[in-house]
Short mmCIF file of C-alpha atoms and ligand atoms in Angstrom, two decimals:
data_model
loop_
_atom_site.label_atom_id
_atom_site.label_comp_id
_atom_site.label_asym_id
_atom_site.label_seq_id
_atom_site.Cartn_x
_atom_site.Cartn_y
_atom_site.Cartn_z
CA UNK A 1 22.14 14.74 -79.35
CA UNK A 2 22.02 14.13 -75.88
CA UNK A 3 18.22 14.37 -73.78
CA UNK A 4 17.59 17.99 -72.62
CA UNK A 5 17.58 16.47 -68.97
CA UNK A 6 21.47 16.26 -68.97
CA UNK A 7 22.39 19.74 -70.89
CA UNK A 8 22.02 22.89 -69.10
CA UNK A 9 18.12 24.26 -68.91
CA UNK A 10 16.98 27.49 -67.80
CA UNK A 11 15.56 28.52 -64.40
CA UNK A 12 11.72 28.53 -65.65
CA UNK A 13 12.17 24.90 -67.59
CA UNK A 14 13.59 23.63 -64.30
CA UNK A 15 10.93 25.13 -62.49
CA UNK A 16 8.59 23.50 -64.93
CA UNK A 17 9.86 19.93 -64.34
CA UNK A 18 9.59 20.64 -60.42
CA UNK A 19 5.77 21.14 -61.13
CA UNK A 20 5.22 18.37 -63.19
CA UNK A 21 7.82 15.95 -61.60
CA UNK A 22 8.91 16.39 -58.03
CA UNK A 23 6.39 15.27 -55.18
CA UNK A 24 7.95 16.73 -52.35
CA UNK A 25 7.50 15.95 -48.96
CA UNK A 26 5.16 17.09 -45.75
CA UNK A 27 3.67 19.49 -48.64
CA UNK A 28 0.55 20.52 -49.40
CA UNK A 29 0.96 19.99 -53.50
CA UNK A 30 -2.21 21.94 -54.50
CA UNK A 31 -0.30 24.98 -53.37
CA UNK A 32 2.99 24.60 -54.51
CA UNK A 33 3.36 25.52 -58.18
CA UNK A 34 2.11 28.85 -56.79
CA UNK A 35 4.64 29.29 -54.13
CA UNK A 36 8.16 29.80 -56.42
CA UNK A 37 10.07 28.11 -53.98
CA UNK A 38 13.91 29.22 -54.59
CA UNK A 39 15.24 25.81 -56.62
CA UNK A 40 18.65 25.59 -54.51
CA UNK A 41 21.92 25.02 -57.22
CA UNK A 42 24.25 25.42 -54.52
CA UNK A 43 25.60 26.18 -50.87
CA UNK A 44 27.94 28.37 -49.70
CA UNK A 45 29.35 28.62 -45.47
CA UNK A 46 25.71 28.49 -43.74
CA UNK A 47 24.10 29.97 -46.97
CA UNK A 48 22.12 28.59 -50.08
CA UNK A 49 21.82 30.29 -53.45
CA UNK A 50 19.10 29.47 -55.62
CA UNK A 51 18.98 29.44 -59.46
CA UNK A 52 18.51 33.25 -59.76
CA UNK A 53 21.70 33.72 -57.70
CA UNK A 54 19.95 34.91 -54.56
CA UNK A 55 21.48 33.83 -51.25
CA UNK A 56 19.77 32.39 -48.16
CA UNK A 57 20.76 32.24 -44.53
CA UNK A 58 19.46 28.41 -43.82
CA UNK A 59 18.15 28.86 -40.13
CA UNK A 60 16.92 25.77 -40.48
CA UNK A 61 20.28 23.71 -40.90
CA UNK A 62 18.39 21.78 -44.09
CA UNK A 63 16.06 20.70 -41.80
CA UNK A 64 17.93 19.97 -38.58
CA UNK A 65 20.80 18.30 -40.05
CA UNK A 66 23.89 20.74 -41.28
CA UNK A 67 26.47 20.80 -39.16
CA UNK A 68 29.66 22.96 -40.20
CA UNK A 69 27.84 24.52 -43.04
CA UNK A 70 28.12 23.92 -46.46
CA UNK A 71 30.64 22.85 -48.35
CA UNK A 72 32.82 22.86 -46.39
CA UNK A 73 36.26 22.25 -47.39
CA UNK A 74 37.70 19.35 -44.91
CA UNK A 75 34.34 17.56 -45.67
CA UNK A 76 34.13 18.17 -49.24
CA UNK A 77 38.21 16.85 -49.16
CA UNK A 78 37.31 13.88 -47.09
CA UNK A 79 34.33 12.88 -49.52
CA UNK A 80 36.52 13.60 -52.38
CA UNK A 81 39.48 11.29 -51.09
CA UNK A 82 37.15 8.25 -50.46
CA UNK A 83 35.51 8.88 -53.56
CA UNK A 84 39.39 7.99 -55.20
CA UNK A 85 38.84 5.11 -53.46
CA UNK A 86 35.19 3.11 -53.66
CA UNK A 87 31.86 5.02 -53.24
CA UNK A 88 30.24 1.94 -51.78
CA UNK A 89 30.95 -1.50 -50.63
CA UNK A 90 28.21 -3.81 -48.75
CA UNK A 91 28.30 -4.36 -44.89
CA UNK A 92 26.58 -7.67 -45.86
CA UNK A 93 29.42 -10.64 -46.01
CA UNK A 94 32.34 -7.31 -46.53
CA UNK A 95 33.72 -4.73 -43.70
CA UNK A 96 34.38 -1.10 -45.21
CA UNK A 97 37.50 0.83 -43.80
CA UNK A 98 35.30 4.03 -43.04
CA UNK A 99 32.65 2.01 -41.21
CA UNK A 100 35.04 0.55 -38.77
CA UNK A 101 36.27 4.04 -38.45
CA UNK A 102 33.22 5.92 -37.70
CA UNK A 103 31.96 2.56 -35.67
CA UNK A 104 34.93 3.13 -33.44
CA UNK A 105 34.92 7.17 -33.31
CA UNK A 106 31.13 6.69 -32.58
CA UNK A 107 31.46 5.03 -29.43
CA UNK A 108 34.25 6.60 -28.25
CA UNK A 109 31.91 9.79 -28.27
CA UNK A 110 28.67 8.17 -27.22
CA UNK A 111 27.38 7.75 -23.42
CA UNK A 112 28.94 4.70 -21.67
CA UNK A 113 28.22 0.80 -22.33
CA UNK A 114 27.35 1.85 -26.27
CA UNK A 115 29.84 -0.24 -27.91
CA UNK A 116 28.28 -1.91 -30.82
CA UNK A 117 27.05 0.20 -33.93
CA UNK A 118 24.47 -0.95 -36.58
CA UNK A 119 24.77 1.29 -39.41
CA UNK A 120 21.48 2.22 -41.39
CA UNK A 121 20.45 5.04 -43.84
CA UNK A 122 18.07 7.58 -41.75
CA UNK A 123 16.30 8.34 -38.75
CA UNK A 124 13.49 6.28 -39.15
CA UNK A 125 15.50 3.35 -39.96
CA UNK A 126 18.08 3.78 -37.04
CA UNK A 127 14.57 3.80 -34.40
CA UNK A 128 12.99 0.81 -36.35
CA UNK A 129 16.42 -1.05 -35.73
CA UNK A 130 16.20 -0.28 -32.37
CA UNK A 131 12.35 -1.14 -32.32
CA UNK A 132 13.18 -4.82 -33.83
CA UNK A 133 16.23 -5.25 -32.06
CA UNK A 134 14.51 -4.71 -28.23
CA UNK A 135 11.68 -7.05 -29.52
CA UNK A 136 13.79 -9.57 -30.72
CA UNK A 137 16.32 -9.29 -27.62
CA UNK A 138 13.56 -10.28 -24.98
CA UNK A 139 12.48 -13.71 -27.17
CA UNK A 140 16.64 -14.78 -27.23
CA UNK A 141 17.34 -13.60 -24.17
CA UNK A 142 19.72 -15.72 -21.65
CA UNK A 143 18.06 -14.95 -18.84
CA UNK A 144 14.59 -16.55 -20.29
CA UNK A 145 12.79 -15.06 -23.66
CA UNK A 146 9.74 -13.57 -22.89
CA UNK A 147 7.05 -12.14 -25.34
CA UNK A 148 6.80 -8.76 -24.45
CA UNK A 149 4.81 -6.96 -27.35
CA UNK A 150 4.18 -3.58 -27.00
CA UNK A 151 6.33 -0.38 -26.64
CA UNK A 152 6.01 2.79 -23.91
CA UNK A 153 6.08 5.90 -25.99
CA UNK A 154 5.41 9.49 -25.33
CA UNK A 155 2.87 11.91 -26.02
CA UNK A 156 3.21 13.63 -29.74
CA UNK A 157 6.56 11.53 -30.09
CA UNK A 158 7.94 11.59 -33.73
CA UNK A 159 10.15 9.21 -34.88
CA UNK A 160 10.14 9.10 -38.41
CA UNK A 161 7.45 7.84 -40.75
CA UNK A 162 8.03 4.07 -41.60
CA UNK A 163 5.03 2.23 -40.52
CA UNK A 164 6.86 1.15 -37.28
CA UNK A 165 8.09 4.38 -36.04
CA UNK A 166 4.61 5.87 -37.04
CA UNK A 167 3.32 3.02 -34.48
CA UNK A 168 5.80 5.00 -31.88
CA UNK A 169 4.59 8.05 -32.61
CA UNK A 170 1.85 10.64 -31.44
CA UNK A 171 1.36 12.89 -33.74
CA UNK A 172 -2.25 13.16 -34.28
CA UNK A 173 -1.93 15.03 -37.90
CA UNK A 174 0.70 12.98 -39.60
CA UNK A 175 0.20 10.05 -38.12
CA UNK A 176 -4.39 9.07 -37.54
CA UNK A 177 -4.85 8.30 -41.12
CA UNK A 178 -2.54 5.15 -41.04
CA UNK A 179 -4.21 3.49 -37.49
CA UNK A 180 -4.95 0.57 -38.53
CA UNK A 181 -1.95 -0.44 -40.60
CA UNK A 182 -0.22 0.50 -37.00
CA UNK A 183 1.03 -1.77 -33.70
CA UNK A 184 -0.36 -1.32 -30.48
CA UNK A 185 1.78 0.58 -28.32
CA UNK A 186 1.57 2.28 -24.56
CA UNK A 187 1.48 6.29 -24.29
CA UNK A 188 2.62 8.32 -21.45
CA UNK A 189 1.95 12.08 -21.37
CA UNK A 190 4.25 14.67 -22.70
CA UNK A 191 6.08 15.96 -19.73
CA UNK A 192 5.02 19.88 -20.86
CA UNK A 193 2.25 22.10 -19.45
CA UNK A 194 2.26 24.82 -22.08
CA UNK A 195 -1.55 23.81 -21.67
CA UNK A 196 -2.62 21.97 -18.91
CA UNK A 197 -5.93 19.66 -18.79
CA UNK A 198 -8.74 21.12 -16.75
CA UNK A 199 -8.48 20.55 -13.36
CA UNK A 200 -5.05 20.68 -13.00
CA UNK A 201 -2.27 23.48 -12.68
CA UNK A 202 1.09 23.44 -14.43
CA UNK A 203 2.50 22.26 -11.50
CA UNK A 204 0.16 19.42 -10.97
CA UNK A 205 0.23 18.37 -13.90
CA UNK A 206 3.82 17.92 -14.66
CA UNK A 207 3.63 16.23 -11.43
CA UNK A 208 1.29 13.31 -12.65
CA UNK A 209 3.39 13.03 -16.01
CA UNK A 210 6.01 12.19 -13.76
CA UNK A 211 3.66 9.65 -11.73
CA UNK A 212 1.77 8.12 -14.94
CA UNK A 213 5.38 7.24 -16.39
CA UNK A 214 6.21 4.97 -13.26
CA UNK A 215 2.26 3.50 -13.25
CA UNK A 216 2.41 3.02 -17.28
CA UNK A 217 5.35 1.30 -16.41
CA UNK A 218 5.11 -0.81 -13.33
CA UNK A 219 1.85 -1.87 -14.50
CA UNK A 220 2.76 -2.89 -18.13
CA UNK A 221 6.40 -4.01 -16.75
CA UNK A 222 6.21 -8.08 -18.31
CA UNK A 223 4.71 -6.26 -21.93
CA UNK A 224 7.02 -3.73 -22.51
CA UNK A 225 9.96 -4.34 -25.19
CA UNK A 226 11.65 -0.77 -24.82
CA UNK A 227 10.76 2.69 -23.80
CA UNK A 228 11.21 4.50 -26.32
CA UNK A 229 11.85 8.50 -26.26
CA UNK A 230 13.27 11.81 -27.84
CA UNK A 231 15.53 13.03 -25.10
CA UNK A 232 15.16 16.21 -23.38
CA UNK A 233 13.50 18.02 -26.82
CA UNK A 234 10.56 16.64 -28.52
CA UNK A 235 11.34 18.29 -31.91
CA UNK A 236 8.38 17.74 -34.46
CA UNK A 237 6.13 18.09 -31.74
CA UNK A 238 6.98 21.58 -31.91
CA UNK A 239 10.68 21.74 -29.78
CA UNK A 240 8.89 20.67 -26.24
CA UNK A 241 11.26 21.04 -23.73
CA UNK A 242 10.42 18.30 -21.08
CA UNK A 243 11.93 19.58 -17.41
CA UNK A 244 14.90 18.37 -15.96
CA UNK A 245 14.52 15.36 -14.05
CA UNK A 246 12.21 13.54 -17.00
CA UNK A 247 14.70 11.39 -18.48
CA UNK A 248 17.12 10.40 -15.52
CA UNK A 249 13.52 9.18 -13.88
CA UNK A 250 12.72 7.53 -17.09
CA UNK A 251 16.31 5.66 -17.24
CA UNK A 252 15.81 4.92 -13.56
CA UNK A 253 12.57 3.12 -14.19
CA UNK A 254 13.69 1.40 -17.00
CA UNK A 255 16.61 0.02 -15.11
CA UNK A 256 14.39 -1.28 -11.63
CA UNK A 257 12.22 -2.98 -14.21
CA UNK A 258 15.02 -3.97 -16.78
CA UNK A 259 13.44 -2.61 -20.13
CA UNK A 260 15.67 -1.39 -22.34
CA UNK A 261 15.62 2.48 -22.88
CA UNK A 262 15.73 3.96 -26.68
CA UNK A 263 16.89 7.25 -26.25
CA UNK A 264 16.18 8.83 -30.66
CA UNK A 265 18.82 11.51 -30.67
CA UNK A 266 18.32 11.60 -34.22
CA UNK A 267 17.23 15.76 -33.57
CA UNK A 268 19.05 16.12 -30.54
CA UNK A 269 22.42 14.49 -31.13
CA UNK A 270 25.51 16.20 -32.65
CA UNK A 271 25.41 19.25 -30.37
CA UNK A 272 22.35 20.87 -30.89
CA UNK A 273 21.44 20.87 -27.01
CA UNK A 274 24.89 21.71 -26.26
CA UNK A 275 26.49 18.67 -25.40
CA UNK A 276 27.20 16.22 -28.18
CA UNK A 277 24.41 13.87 -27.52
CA UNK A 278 21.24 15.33 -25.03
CA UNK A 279 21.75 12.36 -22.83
CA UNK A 280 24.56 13.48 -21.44
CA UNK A 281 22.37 16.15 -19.52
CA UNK A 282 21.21 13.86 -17.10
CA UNK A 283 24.11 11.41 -17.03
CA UNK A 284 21.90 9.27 -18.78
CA UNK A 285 22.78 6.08 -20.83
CA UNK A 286 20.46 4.27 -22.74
CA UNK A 287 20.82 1.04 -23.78
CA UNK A 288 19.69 2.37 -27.67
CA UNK A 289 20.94 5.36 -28.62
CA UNK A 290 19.07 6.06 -32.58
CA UNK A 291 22.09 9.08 -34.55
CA UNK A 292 21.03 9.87 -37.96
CA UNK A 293 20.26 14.04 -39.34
CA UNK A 294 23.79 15.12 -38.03
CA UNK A 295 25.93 12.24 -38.07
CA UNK A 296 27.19 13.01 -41.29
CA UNK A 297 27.64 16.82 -41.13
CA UNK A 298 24.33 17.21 -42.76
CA UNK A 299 26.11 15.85 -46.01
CA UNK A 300 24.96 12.25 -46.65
CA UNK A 301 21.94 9.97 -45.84
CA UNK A 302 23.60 7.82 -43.25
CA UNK A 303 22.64 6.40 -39.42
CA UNK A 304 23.56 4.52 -36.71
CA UNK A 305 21.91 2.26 -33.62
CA UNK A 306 24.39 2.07 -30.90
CA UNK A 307 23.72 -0.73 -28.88
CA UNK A 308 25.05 -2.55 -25.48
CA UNK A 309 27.16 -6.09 -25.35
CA UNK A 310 24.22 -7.31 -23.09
CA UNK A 311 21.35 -6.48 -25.92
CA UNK A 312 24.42 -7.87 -28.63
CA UNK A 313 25.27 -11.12 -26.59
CA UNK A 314 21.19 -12.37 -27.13
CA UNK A 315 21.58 -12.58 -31.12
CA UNK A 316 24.75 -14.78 -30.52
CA UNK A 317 24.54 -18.58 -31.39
CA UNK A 318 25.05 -20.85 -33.65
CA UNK A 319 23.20 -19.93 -36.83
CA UNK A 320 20.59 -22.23 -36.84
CA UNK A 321 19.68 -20.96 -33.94
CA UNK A 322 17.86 -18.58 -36.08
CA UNK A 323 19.44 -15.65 -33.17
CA UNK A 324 20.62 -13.62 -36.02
CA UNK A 325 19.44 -10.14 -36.60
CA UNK A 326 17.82 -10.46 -39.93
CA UNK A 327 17.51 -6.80 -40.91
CA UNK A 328 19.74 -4.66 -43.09
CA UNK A 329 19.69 -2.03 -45.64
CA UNK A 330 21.63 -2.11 -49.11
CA UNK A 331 23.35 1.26 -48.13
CA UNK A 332 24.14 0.25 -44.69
CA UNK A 333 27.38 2.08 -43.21
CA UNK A 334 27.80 3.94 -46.94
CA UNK A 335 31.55 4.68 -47.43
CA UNK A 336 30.75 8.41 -48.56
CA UNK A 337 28.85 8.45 -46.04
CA UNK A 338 31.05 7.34 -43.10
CA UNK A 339 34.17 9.71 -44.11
CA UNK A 340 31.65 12.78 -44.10
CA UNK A 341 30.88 11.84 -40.51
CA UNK A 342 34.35 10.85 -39.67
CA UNK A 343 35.32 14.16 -40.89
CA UNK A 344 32.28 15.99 -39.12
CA UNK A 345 33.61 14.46 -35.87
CA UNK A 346 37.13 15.89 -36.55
CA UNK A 347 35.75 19.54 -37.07
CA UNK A 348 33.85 19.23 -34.21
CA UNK A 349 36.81 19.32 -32.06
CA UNK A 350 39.32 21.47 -34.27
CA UNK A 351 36.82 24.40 -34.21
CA UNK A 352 35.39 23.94 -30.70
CA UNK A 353 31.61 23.85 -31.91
CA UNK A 354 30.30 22.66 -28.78
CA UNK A 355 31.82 25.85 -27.25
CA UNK A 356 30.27 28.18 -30.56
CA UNK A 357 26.73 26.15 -29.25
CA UNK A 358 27.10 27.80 -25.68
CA UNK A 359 27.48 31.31 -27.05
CA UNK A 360 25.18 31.18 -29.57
CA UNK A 361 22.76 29.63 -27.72
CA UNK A 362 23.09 32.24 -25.04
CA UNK A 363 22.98 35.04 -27.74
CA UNK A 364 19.47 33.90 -29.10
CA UNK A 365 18.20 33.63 -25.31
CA UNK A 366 18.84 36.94 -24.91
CA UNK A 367 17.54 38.29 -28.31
CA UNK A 368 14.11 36.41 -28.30
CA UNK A 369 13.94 38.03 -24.75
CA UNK A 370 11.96 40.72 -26.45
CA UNK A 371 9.10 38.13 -27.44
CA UNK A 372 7.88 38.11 -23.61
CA UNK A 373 5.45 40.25 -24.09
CA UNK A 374 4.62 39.77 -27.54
CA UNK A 375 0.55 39.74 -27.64
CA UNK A 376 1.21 36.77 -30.53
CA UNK A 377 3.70 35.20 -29.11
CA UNK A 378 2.21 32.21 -26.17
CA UNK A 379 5.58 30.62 -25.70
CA UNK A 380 9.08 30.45 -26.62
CA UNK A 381 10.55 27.23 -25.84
CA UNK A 382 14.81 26.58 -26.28
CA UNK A 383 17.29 24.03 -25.24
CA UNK A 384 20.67 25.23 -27.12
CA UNK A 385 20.40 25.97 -30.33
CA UNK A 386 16.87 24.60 -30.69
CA UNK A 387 13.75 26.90 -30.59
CA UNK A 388 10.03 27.21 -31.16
CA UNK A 389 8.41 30.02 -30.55
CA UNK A 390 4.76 29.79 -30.80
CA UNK A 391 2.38 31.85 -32.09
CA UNK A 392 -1.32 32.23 -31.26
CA UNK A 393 -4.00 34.87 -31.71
CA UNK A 394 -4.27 35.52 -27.79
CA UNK A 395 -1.56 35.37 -25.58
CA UNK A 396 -3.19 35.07 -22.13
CA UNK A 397 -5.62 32.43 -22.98
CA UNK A 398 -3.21 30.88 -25.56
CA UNK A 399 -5.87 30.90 -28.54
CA UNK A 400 -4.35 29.30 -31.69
CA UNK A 401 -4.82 31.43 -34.89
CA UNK A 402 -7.20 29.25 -37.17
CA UNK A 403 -5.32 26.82 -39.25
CA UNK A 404 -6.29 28.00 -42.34
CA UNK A 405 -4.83 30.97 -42.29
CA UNK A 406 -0.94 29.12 -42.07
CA UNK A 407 1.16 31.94 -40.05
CA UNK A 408 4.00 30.01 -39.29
CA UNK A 409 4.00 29.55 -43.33
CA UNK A 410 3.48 32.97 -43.89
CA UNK A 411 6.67 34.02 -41.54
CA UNK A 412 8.50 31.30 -43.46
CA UNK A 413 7.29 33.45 -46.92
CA UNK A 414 8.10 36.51 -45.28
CA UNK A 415 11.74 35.15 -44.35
CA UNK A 416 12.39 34.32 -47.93
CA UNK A 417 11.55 37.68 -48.64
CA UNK A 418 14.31 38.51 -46.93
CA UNK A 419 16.99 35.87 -47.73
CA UNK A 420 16.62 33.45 -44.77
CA UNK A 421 15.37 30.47 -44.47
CA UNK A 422 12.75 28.84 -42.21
CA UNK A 423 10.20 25.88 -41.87
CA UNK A 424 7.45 26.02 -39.40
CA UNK A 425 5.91 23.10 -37.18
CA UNK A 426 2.05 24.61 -37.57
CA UNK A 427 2.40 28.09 -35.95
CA UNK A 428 5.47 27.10 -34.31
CA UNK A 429 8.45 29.10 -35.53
CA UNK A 430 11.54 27.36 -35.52
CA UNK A 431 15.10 28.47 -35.64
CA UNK A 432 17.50 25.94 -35.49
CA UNK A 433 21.31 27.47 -36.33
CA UNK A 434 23.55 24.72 -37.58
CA UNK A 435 25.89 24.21 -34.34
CA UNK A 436 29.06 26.22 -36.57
CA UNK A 437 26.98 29.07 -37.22
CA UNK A 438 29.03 32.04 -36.04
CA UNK A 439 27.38 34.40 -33.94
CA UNK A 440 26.91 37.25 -36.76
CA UNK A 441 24.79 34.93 -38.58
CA UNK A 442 22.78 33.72 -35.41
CA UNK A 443 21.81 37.65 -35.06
CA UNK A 444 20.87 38.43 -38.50
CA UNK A 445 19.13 34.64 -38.34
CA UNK A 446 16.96 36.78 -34.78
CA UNK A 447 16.17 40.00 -36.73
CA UNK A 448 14.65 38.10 -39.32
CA UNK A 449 12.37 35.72 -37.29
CA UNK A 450 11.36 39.11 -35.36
CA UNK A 451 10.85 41.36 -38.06
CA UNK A 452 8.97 38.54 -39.71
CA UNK A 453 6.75 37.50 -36.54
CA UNK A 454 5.88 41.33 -35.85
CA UNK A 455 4.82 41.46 -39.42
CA UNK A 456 2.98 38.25 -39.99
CA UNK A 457 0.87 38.68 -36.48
CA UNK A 458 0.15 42.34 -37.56
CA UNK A 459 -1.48 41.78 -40.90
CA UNK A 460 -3.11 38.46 -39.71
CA UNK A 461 -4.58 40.69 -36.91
CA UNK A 462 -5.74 43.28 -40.17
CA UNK A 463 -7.79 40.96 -41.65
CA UNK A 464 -10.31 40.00 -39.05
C1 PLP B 1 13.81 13.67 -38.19
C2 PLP B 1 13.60 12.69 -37.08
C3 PLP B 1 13.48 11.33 -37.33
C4 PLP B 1 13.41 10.77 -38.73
O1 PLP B 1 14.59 10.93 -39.43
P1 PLP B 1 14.59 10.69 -41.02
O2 PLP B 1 16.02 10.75 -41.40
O3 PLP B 1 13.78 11.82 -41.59
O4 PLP B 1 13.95 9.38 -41.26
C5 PLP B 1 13.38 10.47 -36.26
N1 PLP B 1 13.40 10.94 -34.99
C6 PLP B 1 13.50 12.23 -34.71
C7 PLP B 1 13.52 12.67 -33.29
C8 PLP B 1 13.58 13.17 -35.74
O5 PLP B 1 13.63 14.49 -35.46
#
């Protein structure tokens, strides 16, 4: 007799063990049990089908990550063939053929001077690599080490939630309760006047974000390890959109005071902005570029830091020197993981997703169009196939509903009710397509979010 866990068990005992077992993340728990959320067995093109055989539309690419869809045959066949083969093999002491591979397809795809590739296992660990890798760089530097000891970050930044990219980030909710467990860094405004402290206008105020960047900068310019930033889209902040010119002023600075730049394209990289990494929108190259979510399709938990020979050459030495970069993970550059992304990579130019992004992208423009005059809707910010569209309980003077009554959770309910999938930031809606997702599904993916919005904002208007 074998243990129940490993024989077949029926929807309500698995639901059972998800109650008494599974803590799951960025969830409130007390709620949960209540909720039924659909337990997922499997996925099928861009939809997932739960344990009672209904299907979902995931219009939220698994959180931000899916690629092609799922499973997907030339990814599923590319796992499957290095499976034959070894699952895993260290990067410590041993090279892996599918690391050098997807090391070398990597930086043939990434912005110019990236040319060496530390691999790691998520987002937060490809930023913290970046993090200790800038610090270390200015103590074994040629030029002189220095003890710079502090990073410039921006406004409601996320960057993942190890205790050093919490440090990095700004986001007040997720992030206050740890302070003093946290490094002290430097915080520039969020380029974004959605709402605008008083005294200023949206154009004034954009225009000191751009000023306070250079002061932060020129002031701090001996302290500063790295800037560190979420090109062009500040995701978990709620997609903020920061105007064109941000970042190419940004990599300017950083180059007339020679700090390295971090660009985290964990979010943005692997088309979701259109091009294949958001840098390329303002010809920008950093001298850290942080891939994880995407990298792999959406398939498998693995990352990458990109780096520069000039950052590379200061860990170079003799080894007792002590140069060395004494970080790594025990899954570092996974074999599994590498062919998925190898594979991703391929698909990506076979079916001409970058192209699918334009016209998708340029579809949901022009359905959310509608939302302009929405009384509950304040904004709707998009950069390819990334959007937030925010609710509030007064449009002109952009009054937030009260937290407690959850809207953005209650569209995400009222998705579910009808078989699509979404995840709020607070009472920011977000759609975010997987780049493959033909237009068909980006429309049905619309109607929902509209239907649901129109819904939500109407009853939640009911109960006052
Ligand atoms: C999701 C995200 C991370 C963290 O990635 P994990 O794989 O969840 O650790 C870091 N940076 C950005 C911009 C992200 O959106």
């Amino acid at each position: 007799m074998t243990a129940p866990e490993f024989n077949a068990v029926s929807p309500q005992l698995l639901r059972q063990w998800d109650n008494d077992h599974a803590w799951h993340p960025f969830t409130p728990m007390s709620l949960w049990a209540d909720e039924c959320a659909p337990i997922i067995l499997r996925g099928e093109g861009f939809e997932l089908i739960d344990v009672d055989g209904q299907h979902y539309l995931d219009g939220i690419s698994s959180l931000w990550c899916n690629v092609h869809g799922h499973a997907v045959p030339a990814i599923d066949r590319a796992i499957s063939a290095q499976l034959q083969k070894v699952a895993h093999s260290t990067l410590l002491g041993l090279a892996s053929e599918p690391s050098i591979r997807l090391a070398r397809a990597l930086v043939e795809r990434a912005p110019a001077g990236l040319t060496k590739v530390f691999f790691s296992d998520s987002g937060a660990t490809s930023v913290e690599v970046a993090l200790k890798m800038a610090y270390q760089y200015h103590r074994q530097k040629p030029e002189g080490p220095e003890d710079r000891d502090t990073f410039l970050c921006v406004g409601q930044a996320y960057h993942g939630d190890t205790l050093g990219t919490v440090s990095v980030g700004g986001i007040d909710l997720f992030h206050r309760c740890y302070r003093q467990l946290l490094f002290a860094t430097l915080s520039t405004p969020s380029p974004v006047a959605t709402r605008v402290p008083t005294g200023h206008t949206k154009e004034t105020w954009l225009a000191f974000c751009f000023e306070e960047v250079g002061r932060l900068i020129r002031e701090n310019q001996s302290r500063i390890a790295g800037v560190v930033l979420e090109p062009i889209v500040q995701g978990a902040a709620g997609i903020l959109v920061h105007p064109p010119g941000f970042l190419r002023q940004v990599r300017e600075l950083c180059t007339e005071f020679d700090i390295p730049l971090i660009a985290d394209e964990v979010a943005v990289g692997f088309g979701r902005t259109g091009t294949l990494f958001a840098c390329e929108h303002e010809s920008v190259n950093p001298d850290f570029l942080c891939l994880a979510k995407g990298i792999s399709g959406g398939y498998l938990p693995i990352a990458a830091t990109l780096t520069t020979e000039r950052i590379y050459a200061a860990f170079l030495g003799h080894p007792s020197q002590g140069r060395t970069f004494f970080h790594g993970h025990t899954y570092t550059g996974n074999a599994l993981g590498c062919a998925a992304g190898l594979a991703s990579l391929q698909l990506f130019e076979e079916n001409r997703v970058l192209e699918n992004v334009q016209v998708t992208s340029m579809r949901i423009a022009r359905r959310l169009t509608v939302l302009q005059d929405h009384p509950h809707v304040g904004e709707v910010r998009q950069k390819g196939i990334m959007i937030g569209i925010e609710l509030v309980r007064d449009r002109d003077g952009l009054i937030p509903y009260e937290a407690k009554l959850r809207l953005g959770h209650q569209v995400t309910l009222a998705a579910r009710r009808r078989g699509v999938i979404l995840r709020p930031l607070g009472d920011v809606v977000v759609l975010m397509p997987a780049p493959a997702m033909p237009v068909e599904l980006v429309d049905r993916l619309c109607d929902v979010a509209l239907e649901c919005i129109d819904e939500v904002t109407a009853n939640a208007g009911r109960d006052q």
